[in-house]
Coordinates of C-alpha atoms and ligand atoms in Angstrom, one line a residue:
M1 CA -34.7 -23.2 -1.1
A2 CA -31.7 -21.5 0.0
K3 CA -28.7 -23.4 -0.7
S4 CA -26.7 -24.6 2.8
E5 CA -23.3 -23.5 3.3
F6 CA -22.2 -27.2 4.1
G7 CA -22.8 -30.9 3.5
V8 CA -20.8 -33.8 4.7
A9 CA -19.8 -36.9 2.7
I10 CA -18.6 -39.8 5.0
L11 CA -16.5 -42.3 3.1
A12 CA -17.6 -46.0 4.3
A13 CA -17.6 -48.2 1.3
G14 CA -14.1 -50.0 1.9
K15 CA -13.9 -53.5 3.2
G16 CA -11.0 -53.0 5.5
T17 CA -8.8 -55.6 4.2
R18 CA -6.3 -54.8 6.9
L19 CA -8.6 -55.8 9.7
K20 CA -8.9 -59.6 8.2
S21 CA -12.4 -59.6 9.7
K22 CA -15.6 -60.7 8.0
R23 CA -17.7 -57.4 9.7
P24 CA -17.0 -54.3 7.4
K25 CA -14.7 -52.1 8.9
V26 CA -17.2 -49.2 9.7
L27 CA -19.2 -51.5 12.2
H28 CA -16.4 -52.4 14.2
E29 CA -16.7 -50.8 17.7
I30 CA -14.8 -48.5 19.9
G31 CA -15.8 -46.9 23.0
G32 CA -19.0 -48.9 22.6
Q33 CA -20.3 -47.9 19.4
S34 CA -19.2 -48.3 15.6
L35 CA -16.6 -46.2 13.8
L36 CA -19.5 -45.0 11.6
M37 CA -21.9 -44.0 14.4
H38 CA -18.9 -41.8 15.7
V39 CA -18.2 -40.3 12.5
I40 CA -22.2 -39.5 12.0
E41 CA -22.0 -37.9 15.1
A42 CA -19.3 -35.6 14.4
A43 CA -21.1 -34.9 10.9
R44 CA -24.1 -33.7 12.7
S45 CA -22.3 -30.8 14.3
V46 CA -21.9 -29.9 10.7
A47 CA -24.9 -30.6 8.6
E48 CA -28.6 -32.0 8.9
P49 CA -28.8 -35.8 8.2
S50 CA -30.8 -34.8 4.9
E51 CA -27.3 -33.3 3.8
I52 CA -25.0 -36.1 5.1
Y53 CA -24.2 -38.4 2.2
C54 CA -22.8 -41.6 3.5
I55 CA -20.9 -43.7 0.8
V56 CA -21.1 -47.2 1.4
G57 CA -20.3 -50.3 -0.6
H58 CA -18.8 -53.6 1.1
E59 CA -21.9 -55.1 2.9
S60 CA -23.8 -52.0 2.4
D61 CA -27.0 -53.6 3.6
K62 CA -25.7 -54.3 6.9
V63 CA -23.9 -50.8 7.2
I64 CA -27.4 -49.1 6.1
D65 CA -29.2 -51.2 8.8
A66 CA -26.8 -50.1 11.4
V67 CA -27.1 -46.4 11.2
K68 CA -30.2 -45.7 9.2
E69 CA -32.0 -44.5 12.3
T70 CA -29.8 -41.5 12.0
G71 CA -31.8 -40.3 8.8
V72 CA -28.4 -39.8 6.7
Q73 CA -28.5 -40.3 2.9
F74 CA -26.6 -43.3 1.4
V75 CA -24.7 -43.3 -2.0
H76 CA -23.8 -46.7 -3.3
Q77 CA -20.1 -47.1 -4.4
T78 CA -20.6 -50.6 -5.8
K79 CA -17.1 -51.5 -6.6
Q80 CA -14.4 -49.7 -4.2
L81 CA -12.2 -48.1 -6.9
G82 CA -10.8 -45.6 -4.5
T83 CA -12.0 -42.8 -2.1
G84 CA -11.9 -40.4 -5.3
H85 CA -14.2 -42.8 -6.9
A86 CA -16.4 -43.0 -3.7
L87 CA -17.1 -39.1 -4.4
Q88 CA -17.7 -39.7 -8.0
M89 CA -20.5 -41.7 -7.1
L90 CA -21.9 -38.9 -5.0
K91 CA -21.6 -36.6 -7.9
A92 CA -23.1 -39.4 -10.5
Q93 CA -26.2 -39.7 -8.0
Q94 CA -26.7 -36.1 -7.5
M95 CA -26.6 -35.6 -11.4
V96 CA -29.3 -38.3 -11.3
N97 CA -31.2 -36.3 -8.7
F98 CA -30.9 -32.8 -9.9
G99 CA -29.7 -32.9 -13.4
D100 CA -28.3 -29.4 -14.3
R101 CA -29.7 -28.0 -11.5
W102 CA -27.2 -30.0 -9.2
E103 CA -25.2 -26.6 -8.3
D104 CA -28.3 -24.6 -6.9
E105 CA -29.3 -28.0 -4.9
M106 CA -25.9 -28.9 -3.5
P107 CA -24.5 -27.6 -0.3
E108 CA -22.1 -24.9 -1.5
N109 CA -19.3 -26.9 0.5
L110 CA -18.6 -30.5 1.4
L111 CA -16.8 -31.6 4.4
V112 CA -15.5 -34.9 3.6
L113 CA -14.8 -37.5 6.6
S114 CA -13.3 -40.8 6.7
G115 CA -15.5 -43.5 8.2
D116 CA -12.4 -45.1 9.8
V117 CA -11.2 -41.9 11.5
P118 CA -13.8 -41.8 14.4
L119 CA -12.1 -39.6 17.3
I120 CA -12.6 -36.4 15.4
K121 CA -14.0 -33.6 17.5
P122 CA -16.6 -30.9 16.6
E123 CA -14.4 -28.3 17.7
T124 CA -11.6 -29.3 15.1
L125 CA -14.4 -29.3 12.4
A126 CA -15.6 -26.1 13.3
A127 CA -11.3 -24.8 13.0
L128 CA -11.2 -26.4 9.6
K129 CA -14.4 -24.7 8.3
K130 CA -13.4 -21.5 9.4
M131 CA -9.9 -21.4 8.0
H132 CA -11.6 -22.7 4.6
L133 CA -14.2 -20.0 4.6
E134 CA -11.8 -17.4 5.5
R135 CA -9.3 -18.0 2.8
Q136 CA -11.8 -18.7 0.5
A137 CA -10.1 -22.3 -0.3
A138 CA -10.9 -24.5 -3.0
M139 CA -9.6 -27.5 -0.5
T140 CA -8.5 -27.4 3.0
I141 CA -6.8 -30.4 4.4
L142 CA -6.8 -31.4 8.0
T143 CA -3.3 -32.4 9.1
A144 CA -1.1 -33.8 11.9
V145 CA 2.4 -34.5 12.7
P146 CA 2.4 -38.0 14.3
P147 CA 5.1 -39.8 15.9
S148 CA 5.0 -42.5 13.2
P149 CA 3.5 -41.1 9.9
K150 CA 3.9 -44.5 8.4
G151 CA 1.3 -45.6 6.1
Y152 CA -0.5 -42.3 5.8
G153 CA -0.7 -39.9 2.9
R154 CA 2.2 -37.2 3.1
V155 CA 1.2 -33.4 2.6
N156 CA 3.7 -31.3 0.7
R157 CA 3.4 -27.6 1.7
M158 CA 4.3 -24.9 -1.2
S159 CA 7.4 -24.1 1.0
P160 CA 8.3 -24.8 4.3
G161 CA 6.1 -23.0 6.9
S162 CA 3.5 -22.1 4.2
D163 CA -0.6 -22.4 4.7
E164 CA -0.6 -23.7 1.4
V165 CA -0.3 -27.0 0.0
A166 CA 1.0 -28.3 -3.2
A167 CA 0.1 -31.8 -3.4
I168 CA -0.6 -35.0 -1.1
V169 CA 1.5 -38.2 -1.8
E170 CA 0.4 -41.4 -0.7
Q171 CA 2.8 -43.6 1.4
K172 CA 2.7 -46.4 -1.2
D173 CA 3.8 -44.1 -4.1
L174 CA 6.8 -42.3 -2.3
K175 CA 10.1 -42.7 -4.4
P176 CA 12.3 -45.2 -3.1
G177 CA 14.7 -43.7 -0.5
D178 CA 12.2 -40.6 -0.1
A179 CA 11.1 -40.9 3.7
G180 CA 8.4 -38.4 2.7
S181 CA 6.7 -35.4 4.7
P182 CA 6.2 -36.1 8.3
E183 CA 3.0 -34.1 8.3
I184 CA 0.2 -36.5 7.4
N185 CA -3.4 -36.2 5.7
S186 CA -6.0 -37.2 8.1
G187 CA -8.6 -38.1 5.3
I188 CA -10.9 -34.9 6.6
Y189 CA -11.1 -32.3 4.3
C190 CA -13.3 -29.1 3.3
F191 CA -14.0 -28.9 -0.5
K192 CA -15.9 -26.0 -2.4
T193 CA -18.1 -28.5 -3.9
A194 CA -18.1 -27.1 -7.5
A195 CA -14.4 -27.2 -7.5
L196 CA -14.3 -30.7 -6.6
F197 CA -16.9 -31.9 -8.8
E198 CA -15.2 -30.2 -11.8
N199 CA -11.8 -32.2 -10.9
L200 CA -13.2 -35.6 -10.1
D201 CA -13.4 -36.7 -13.7
K202 CA -9.8 -36.1 -14.2
L203 CA -8.6 -38.4 -11.3
K204 CA -6.4 -41.2 -12.9
N205 CA -5.6 -44.7 -11.3
E206 CA -2.1 -44.9 -12.3
N207 CA -0.6 -45.5 -8.9
A208 CA 0.8 -48.2 -6.7
S209 CA -2.7 -49.4 -5.4
G210 CA -4.3 -48.7 -8.9
E211 CA -7.0 -46.7 -7.2
F212 CA -8.6 -43.3 -7.8
Y213 CA -7.2 -41.2 -5.0
L214 CA -9.4 -38.4 -3.6
T215 CA -6.0 -37.1 -2.2
D216 CA -5.0 -36.6 -5.9
V217 CA -7.4 -33.5 -6.2
A218 CA -5.2 -31.3 -4.4
A219 CA -2.5 -31.2 -7.1
L220 CA -5.2 -30.9 -9.6
L221 CA -6.9 -28.0 -8.0
V222 CA -3.5 -26.3 -7.6
E223 CA -2.6 -27.1 -11.5
G224 CA -6.0 -25.3 -12.1
G225 CA -5.0 -22.1 -10.2
Q226 CA -6.7 -23.0 -7.0
R227 CA -5.7 -22.5 -3.5
V228 CA -5.5 -25.5 -1.3
F229 CA -4.8 -25.0 2.7
A230 CA -3.9 -27.1 5.4
L231 CA -4.8 -26.9 9.3
K232 CA -2.7 -28.8 11.5
A233 CA -5.0 -30.3 14.4
E234 CA -4.0 -29.6 17.8
S235 CA -4.2 -33.2 18.9
V236 CA -2.8 -36.0 16.8
D237 CA -5.0 -38.6 18.6
E238 CA -8.1 -37.3 17.1
V239 CA -7.0 -37.7 13.4
L240 CA -5.6 -41.5 13.7
G241 CA -6.9 -43.8 11.7
A242 CA -8.1 -47.4 12.3
N243 CA -6.7 -49.8 9.6
T244 CA -5.9 -52.8 12.0
I245 CA -7.4 -54.3 14.9
A246 CA -4.4 -53.2 17.0
E247 CA -4.9 -49.7 15.8
M248 CA -8.3 -49.7 16.5
M249 CA -7.9 -50.9 20.0
H250 CA -5.4 -47.9 20.6
L251 CA -8.2 -45.9 19.5
D252 CA -10.3 -47.4 22.0
A253 CA -8.4 -46.8 24.6
A254 CA -7.6 -43.2 24.1
M255 CA -11.6 -42.8 23.4
R256 CA -12.2 -44.4 27.0
L257 CA -9.6 -42.7 28.6
A258 CA -10.7 -39.3 26.9
T259 CA -14.4 -40.2 28.3
A260 CA -13.1 -40.9 32.0
E261 CA -11.2 -37.5 31.9
K262 CA -14.0 -35.6 30.6
L263 CA -16.2 -37.0 33.8
M264 CA -13.4 -36.5 36.0
A265 CA -13.5 -32.8 35.2
Q266 CA -17.0 -33.0 35.6
G267 CA -16.4 -34.0 39.7
V268 CA -16.5 -37.7 39.1
T269 CA -14.0 -39.8 41.0
I270 CA -12.6 -42.9 38.9
F271 CA -9.9 -44.7 40.8
R272 CA -7.7 -46.2 38.1
P273 CA -9.7 -45.1 35.2
E274 CA -7.1 -47.2 32.8
T275 CA -9.1 -50.3 34.4
C276 CA -12.6 -49.2 33.7
V277 CA -14.4 -49.7 30.4
I278 CA -16.5 -46.4 30.3
D279 CA -18.4 -45.8 26.8
A280 CA -18.7 -42.5 25.1
Q281 CA -22.2 -41.9 25.7
V282 CA -22.0 -42.4 29.7
F283 CA -23.3 -39.5 32.1
V284 CA -22.2 -39.6 35.7
G285 CA -22.8 -36.9 38.1
P286 CA -20.5 -35.1 40.4
D287 CA -19.2 -36.6 43.4
T288 CA -19.9 -40.0 42.4
V289 CA -16.9 -42.3 42.8
I290 CA -16.2 -45.3 40.5
E291 CA -13.9 -47.8 41.7
P292 CA -11.5 -50.0 39.6
Y293 CA -12.6 -52.4 37.3
V294 CA -16.0 -51.1 36.7
Q295 CA -17.9 -51.1 33.2
L296 CA -20.4 -48.3 32.3
L297 CA -22.0 -49.0 28.9
G298 CA -24.3 -48.0 26.4
K299 CA -26.6 -45.0 27.5
T300 CA -26.2 -45.5 31.0
V301 CA -26.8 -42.4 33.4
I302 CA -25.7 -42.2 36.7
G303 CA -26.9 -39.4 39.3
E304 CA -24.5 -37.7 42.1
D305 CA -23.3 -38.9 45.2
C306 CA -23.6 -42.6 44.0
R307 CA -20.5 -45.3 44.5
V308 CA -20.1 -48.1 42.0
R309 CA -17.8 -50.7 43.7
S310 CA -15.5 -52.8 41.9
Y311 CA -16.5 -55.7 39.2
S312 CA -19.9 -54.0 38.5
V313 CA -21.1 -53.8 35.0
I314 CA -23.9 -51.3 34.4
Q315 CA -25.5 -51.6 30.9
S316 CA -27.8 -48.8 29.6
S317 CA -29.3 -48.3 32.9
T318 CA -30.1 -45.0 34.9
L319 CA -29.4 -44.7 38.4
G320 CA -30.8 -41.9 40.5
K321 CA -28.8 -39.9 43.1
N322 CA -26.8 -41.5 46.3
V323 CA -27.1 -45.0 45.0
L324 CA -24.7 -47.5 46.0
V325 CA -23.9 -50.4 43.8
R326 CA -21.8 -52.9 46.0
H327 CA -19.3 -55.5 44.3
G328 CA -20.0 -57.5 41.3
C329 CA -23.5 -56.3 40.5
I330 CA -24.7 -56.5 36.6
L331 CA -27.3 -54.1 35.4
E332 CA -29.2 -54.3 32.2
D333 CA -31.8 -51.7 31.1
A334 CA -32.4 -51.1 34.5
K335 CA -33.8 -48.0 36.5
V336 CA -32.7 -47.4 40.0
D337 CA -34.1 -44.6 42.1
D338 CA -32.4 -42.5 44.6
G339 CA -30.8 -44.0 47.8
A340 CA -31.0 -47.7 46.7
L341 CA -28.6 -50.1 47.7
L342 CA -27.8 -53.0 45.3
G343 CA -25.6 -56.2 45.8
P344 CA -23.0 -57.3 46.5
Y345 CA -23.6 -59.9 43.4
A346 CA -27.3 -58.5 42.6
H347 CA -28.4 -59.0 38.8
L348 CA -30.8 -56.7 37.7
R349 CA -32.2 -57.7 34.0
P350 CA -34.1 -55.4 31.8
G351 CA -37.5 -54.0 33.2
S352 CA -36.2 -53.5 36.7
E353 CA -37.3 -50.7 38.4
I354 CA -35.9 -50.2 41.8
G355 CA -37.6 -47.7 44.0
E356 CA -36.3 -45.2 46.4
A357 CA -34.1 -46.6 49.1
A358 CA -34.9 -50.0 48.2
H359 CA -32.4 -52.9 48.7
V360 CA -31.7 -55.8 46.3
G361 CA -28.9 -57.6 47.9
N362 CA -26.6 -60.7 47.6
F363 CA -27.4 -62.9 44.7
V364 CA -30.9 -61.5 43.9
E365 CA -32.2 -61.8 40.4
T366 CA -34.7 -59.4 39.3
K367 CA -36.5 -58.9 35.9
K368 CA -39.7 -56.7 34.8
V369 CA -40.1 -55.9 38.2
K370 CA -41.3 -52.6 39.8
M371 CA -40.1 -52.6 43.2
G372 CA -41.6 -49.9 45.6
K373 CA -39.9 -47.1 48.1
G374 CA -38.0 -48.8 50.9
S375 CA -38.8 -52.4 49.9
K376 CA -36.2 -55.0 50.6
A377 CA -35.0 -58.4 49.0
N378 CA -31.7 -59.0 50.7
H379 CA -30.6 -62.5 49.8
L380 CA -30.9 -65.1 47.2
S381 CA -34.2 -64.6 45.5
Y382 CA -35.5 -64.4 42.0
L383 CA -38.2 -61.6 41.4
G384 CA -39.7 -61.7 37.8
D385 CA -42.6 -60.3 36.3
A386 CA -43.9 -58.4 39.6
V387 CA -45.0 -55.5 40.9
I388 CA -43.9 -55.2 44.6
G389 CA -45.4 -52.1 46.6
A390 CA -43.5 -50.1 49.2
G391 CA -41.9 -51.4 52.3
V392 CA -42.2 -54.8 51.3
N393 CA -39.7 -57.2 53.0
V394 CA -38.8 -60.4 50.8
G395 CA -37.2 -62.9 52.8
A396 CA -34.2 -64.7 51.8
G397 CA -34.8 -67.2 48.9
A398 CA -38.2 -66.2 48.0
I399 CA -39.2 -66.7 44.5
T400 CA -41.7 -65.6 42.1
C401 CA -42.9 -68.3 40.2
N402 CA -43.7 -66.3 36.8
Y403 CA -43.6 -69.2 34.2
D404 CA -46.0 -72.1 33.9
G405 CA -44.0 -73.6 31.0
V406 CA -45.9 -71.7 28.2
N407 CA -46.9 -68.1 29.5
K408 CA -45.5 -65.8 32.0
H409 CA -47.6 -64.5 34.9
L410 CA -47.8 -61.4 37.1
T411 CA -47.2 -61.4 40.7
T412 CA -48.5 -58.3 42.7
I413 CA -47.6 -57.3 46.3
G414 CA -49.1 -54.8 48.1
D415 CA -47.7 -52.3 50.3
G416 CA -46.0 -53.4 53.8
V417 CA -46.1 -57.1 52.8
F418 CA -43.7 -59.7 54.8
V419 CA -42.8 -62.5 52.3
G420 CA -41.2 -65.2 54.8
S421 CA -37.9 -66.9 53.6
D422 CA -37.8 -69.6 51.3
S423 CA -41.5 -68.9 50.1
T424 CA -42.5 -69.8 46.5
L425 CA -45.2 -67.3 45.0
V426 CA -47.1 -69.2 41.9
A427 CA -48.1 -66.4 39.7
P428 CA -50.9 -65.2 38.7
L429 CA -51.0 -64.1 42.2
T430 CA -52.0 -61.1 44.3
V431 CA -51.1 -60.5 47.5
G432 CA -53.1 -57.9 49.6
A433 CA -51.1 -55.0 51.5
G434 CA -49.8 -55.7 55.0
A435 CA -50.4 -59.6 54.5
Y436 CA -47.8 -62.1 55.9
I437 CA -46.8 -65.0 53.9
A438 CA -45.2 -67.7 56.3
A439 CA -41.7 -69.0 55.9
G440 CA -41.4 -72.1 53.4
S441 CA -45.0 -71.4 52.0
C442 CA -45.8 -72.5 48.4
I443 CA -48.6 -69.7 48.1
T444 CA -51.1 -70.7 44.9
E445 CA -53.9 -68.5 45.8
D446 CA -54.4 -64.9 46.5
V447 CA -54.0 -63.5 49.7
P448 CA -56.2 -60.6 51.1
A449 CA -54.8 -57.7 53.0
E450 CA -53.5 -58.2 56.4
A451 CA -54.0 -61.9 56.3
L452 CA -51.4 -64.8 57.2
A453 CA -51.1 -67.0 54.7
L454 CA -49.4 -70.6 55.6
G455 CA -48.9 -73.0 52.8
R456 CA -46.7 -75.6 53.9
S457 CA -47.5 -78.7 56.1
R458 CA -47.6 -78.5 59.5
Q459 CA -44.4 -79.4 61.6
V460 CA -44.8 -82.6 63.9
T461 CA -42.1 -82.8 66.7
K462 CA -41.8 -86.0 68.5
P463 CA -40.4 -85.0 71.9
E464 CA -37.3 -87.5 73.2
W465 CA -37.6 -89.4 70.2
V466 CA -33.9 -89.6 69.6
T467 CA -33.3 -90.9 73.3
R468 CA -35.8 -93.4 72.9
K469 CA -34.4 -94.9 69.7
K470 CA -30.7 -94.8 71.4
A471 CA -32.0 -96.4 74.4
A472 CA -34.1 -99.2 72.2
A473 CA -30.9 -100.1 70.6
G474 CA -28.7 -99.9 73.8
T475 CA -26.2 -97.3 72.3
A476 CA -27.0 -94.4 74.4
T477 CA -23.2 -94.0 75.1
S478 CA -21.9 -94.7 71.7
I479 CA -20.9 -92.5 68.8
V480 CA -19.8 -93.6 65.4
V481 CA -16.6 -92.1 64.0
T482 CA -16.4 -91.8 60.2
P483 CA -13.0 -91.4 59.1
K484 CA -11.7 -89.2 56.7
A485 CA -10.2 -90.8 53.4
G486 CA -6.8 -92.3 54.4
T487 CA -6.9 -92.2 58.3
K488 CA -7.4 -94.9 60.8
T489 CA -9.9 -94.5 63.2
K490 CA -11.7 -96.6 66.1
A491 CA -15.5 -96.3 67.1
V492 CA -15.6 -96.3 70.9
G493 CA -18.1 -98.0 73.1
K494 CA -19.6 -101.2 72.0
K495 CA -18.1 -101.3 68.5
S496 CA -20.1 -103.7 66.7
T497 CA -23.3 -102.8 68.1
A498 CA -22.5 -99.3 67.5
K499 CA -22.4 -99.6 63.8
K500 CA -25.2 -101.7 63.5
A501 CA -27.4 -98.9 65.5
A502 CA -25.9 -96.2 63.4
K503 CA -27.2 -98.0 60.2
K504 CA -30.9 -98.8 61.9
T505 CA -31.2 -95.3 63.0
S506 CA -29.8 -93.4 60.2
P507 CA -31.9 -89.8 60.9
V508 CA -29.9 -89.2 64.2
K509 CA -26.7 -90.9 63.1
A510 CA -24.0 -88.6 64.9
K511 CA -20.9 -88.2 62.8
V512 CA -17.9 -87.0 64.0
V513 CA -15.0 -86.5 61.6
A514 CA -11.6 -87.7 62.7
K515 CA -9.1 -84.9 62.7
G516 CA -6.0 -87.2 62.9
S517 CA -5.0 -90.7 63.0
K518 CA -4.5 -90.6 67.0
Q519 CA -8.0 -88.9 67.5
K520 CA -10.3 -91.4 69.3
G521 CA -13.7 -89.8 69.8
V522 CA -15.4 -86.6 70.3
R523 CA -13.8 -83.5 71.2
Ligands
UD1_601 C1 -6.7 -42.3 3.2 C2 -5.9 -41.4 2.3 C3 -4.5 -40.9 3.0 C4 -5.0 -40.7 4.5 C5 -5.5 -41.8 5.4 C6 -6.0 -41.2 6.6 C7 -6.5 -41.8 0.2 C8 -6.0 -42.4 -1.4 N1 -5.6 -41.9 1.1 O1 -5.6 -43.7 3.1 O2 -3.8 -40.1 2.2 O3 -3.6 -40.3 5.2 O4 -6.5 -42.1 4.5 O5 -6.6 -42.0 7.5 O6 -7.7 -41.2 0.1 N2 -13.2 -46.0 1.0 C9 -14.4 -45.9 0.2 N3 -14.2 -46.3 -1.0 C10 -13.5 -47.0 -1.5 C11 -12.1 -46.8 -0.7 C12 -12.0 -46.5 0.6 O7 -15.6 -45.6 0.6 O8 -13.3 -47.1 -2.8 C13 -13.6 -45.5 2.3 C14 -13.0 -46.5 3.5 O9 -13.9 -47.3 4.1 C15 -12.6 -45.7 4.7 C16 -11.7 -44.4 3.8 O10 -12.5 -44.3 2.5 O11 -13.3 -45.3 5.7 C17 -10.5 -44.3 3.8 O12 -10.2 -45.5 3.0 P1 -8.6 -46.2 3.2 O13 -8.7 -47.6 2.6 O14 -8.8 -46.6 4.9 O15 -7.7 -45.0 3.2 P2 -6.2 -45.1 3.6 O16 -5.3 -46.1 2.8 O17 -6.1 -45.4 5.0
CA602 CA1 -7.6 -45.5 6.7

């Protein structure tokens, strides 16, 4: 097999003590995905997963579990004795795998990435690789000059303005009174694999942290007569590390703003982008408008000419073109076709598929529902486990009763069905095309196409019932005044009998709330 030019090693074994968190640092999330996932994505721009070596240690089971689907290789660093030690573990594993043949089997160069430097862009890695190859360097370091270099390793150039590096000095190891170079080590480097492996065993841990520093390889290479170069990154943000929660949230904000800016550059209008939470993988088509305080999460895809109004949260959902999401909608794993209208306050749960130009309105909850073209459920409904045809009208408050306490059942509603308000459709149930369900029905049996189904008790109307009752009690002109708490009120008419009559004939008791203490009767 021809040897490949570049492999990638990702350092992800550390605990992240400075985070003070139970979760391993590289599994903390920014921009909607773990730090490590961001770094693996960057690594994939350089090498195939079979040549991406992810060095894991602290809580390695959890870390491996979180990213194994990417197909990257794992190297165990059981004790975290430093970044240099992490690469010693990679070397040791390759020795076990390949013995003396390791040099033929390993990629010729190794790009080293830090699991906690997640904003790095493929373009910057490409520039670093280019410099490394052109200069035939043993090591090429990506550097930056941030406003505050505190906490980072400092890069000492051979001489001011030189491309070449003499050494990297960790912040902790600066001599007292030495402010150190303002140029920081990003923790991202290219190495000639052979040159790196030759020097790893020479590392010593006689330093402020008692660790084997990968950064010391720079000086070792220079001592051995090899050349070490540095490339200054164009953007400082790209190489910032995340060692504390505050630093991580800074990176999160930077990443989300970068995502919003990328979308705006593609023709999306985002009002007050700083109030929106948009994950890195979200795609939005041009001429779509995103209002303030919207969250677009996961792998959400939104077509062109849509509008997402304030306070809506859209998670891992796909929206077609020209969809209007009114205020306060929540969508999870839902699919919405062109021209549909949602909300305000609609809740589309997983498996909701809303057809073209369909409406799902105020306080309607859907789950595992297919809703056909032009169908409408505009008010206060629960529609779960249902297949709803085209042109169906679901009246206010209609509900599919999908759960019998043990199992879930399906409701099938044909094209053009009219479901009257406040109906309950007890599944399993099929309503044929064009059928009518009368308002307030409880439907338990299948309804054939074009039929009218009524499932409610017949209305009984008793003409002049009230008049007769009042006359019998002799209270035709009396009205009871119910006082507001703390107000003195009087009943008008025959006082004592009025109260008695009101008690006896409570269904027709007329209540008028007194507006003020002086009020005497009906207005
Ligand atoms: C490191 C660099 C520093 C640089 C900074 C950039 C060293 C000695 N220092 O410092 O020059 O400016 O990154 O962000 O390399 N890790 C392991 N195994 C270990 C120790 C760490 O895999 O034994 C991993 C960590 O999980 C992390 C990465 O290596 O992803 C960097 O380690 P960290 O302790 O954060 O190094 P810094 O102190 O930030
Ligand atoms: Ca770090």
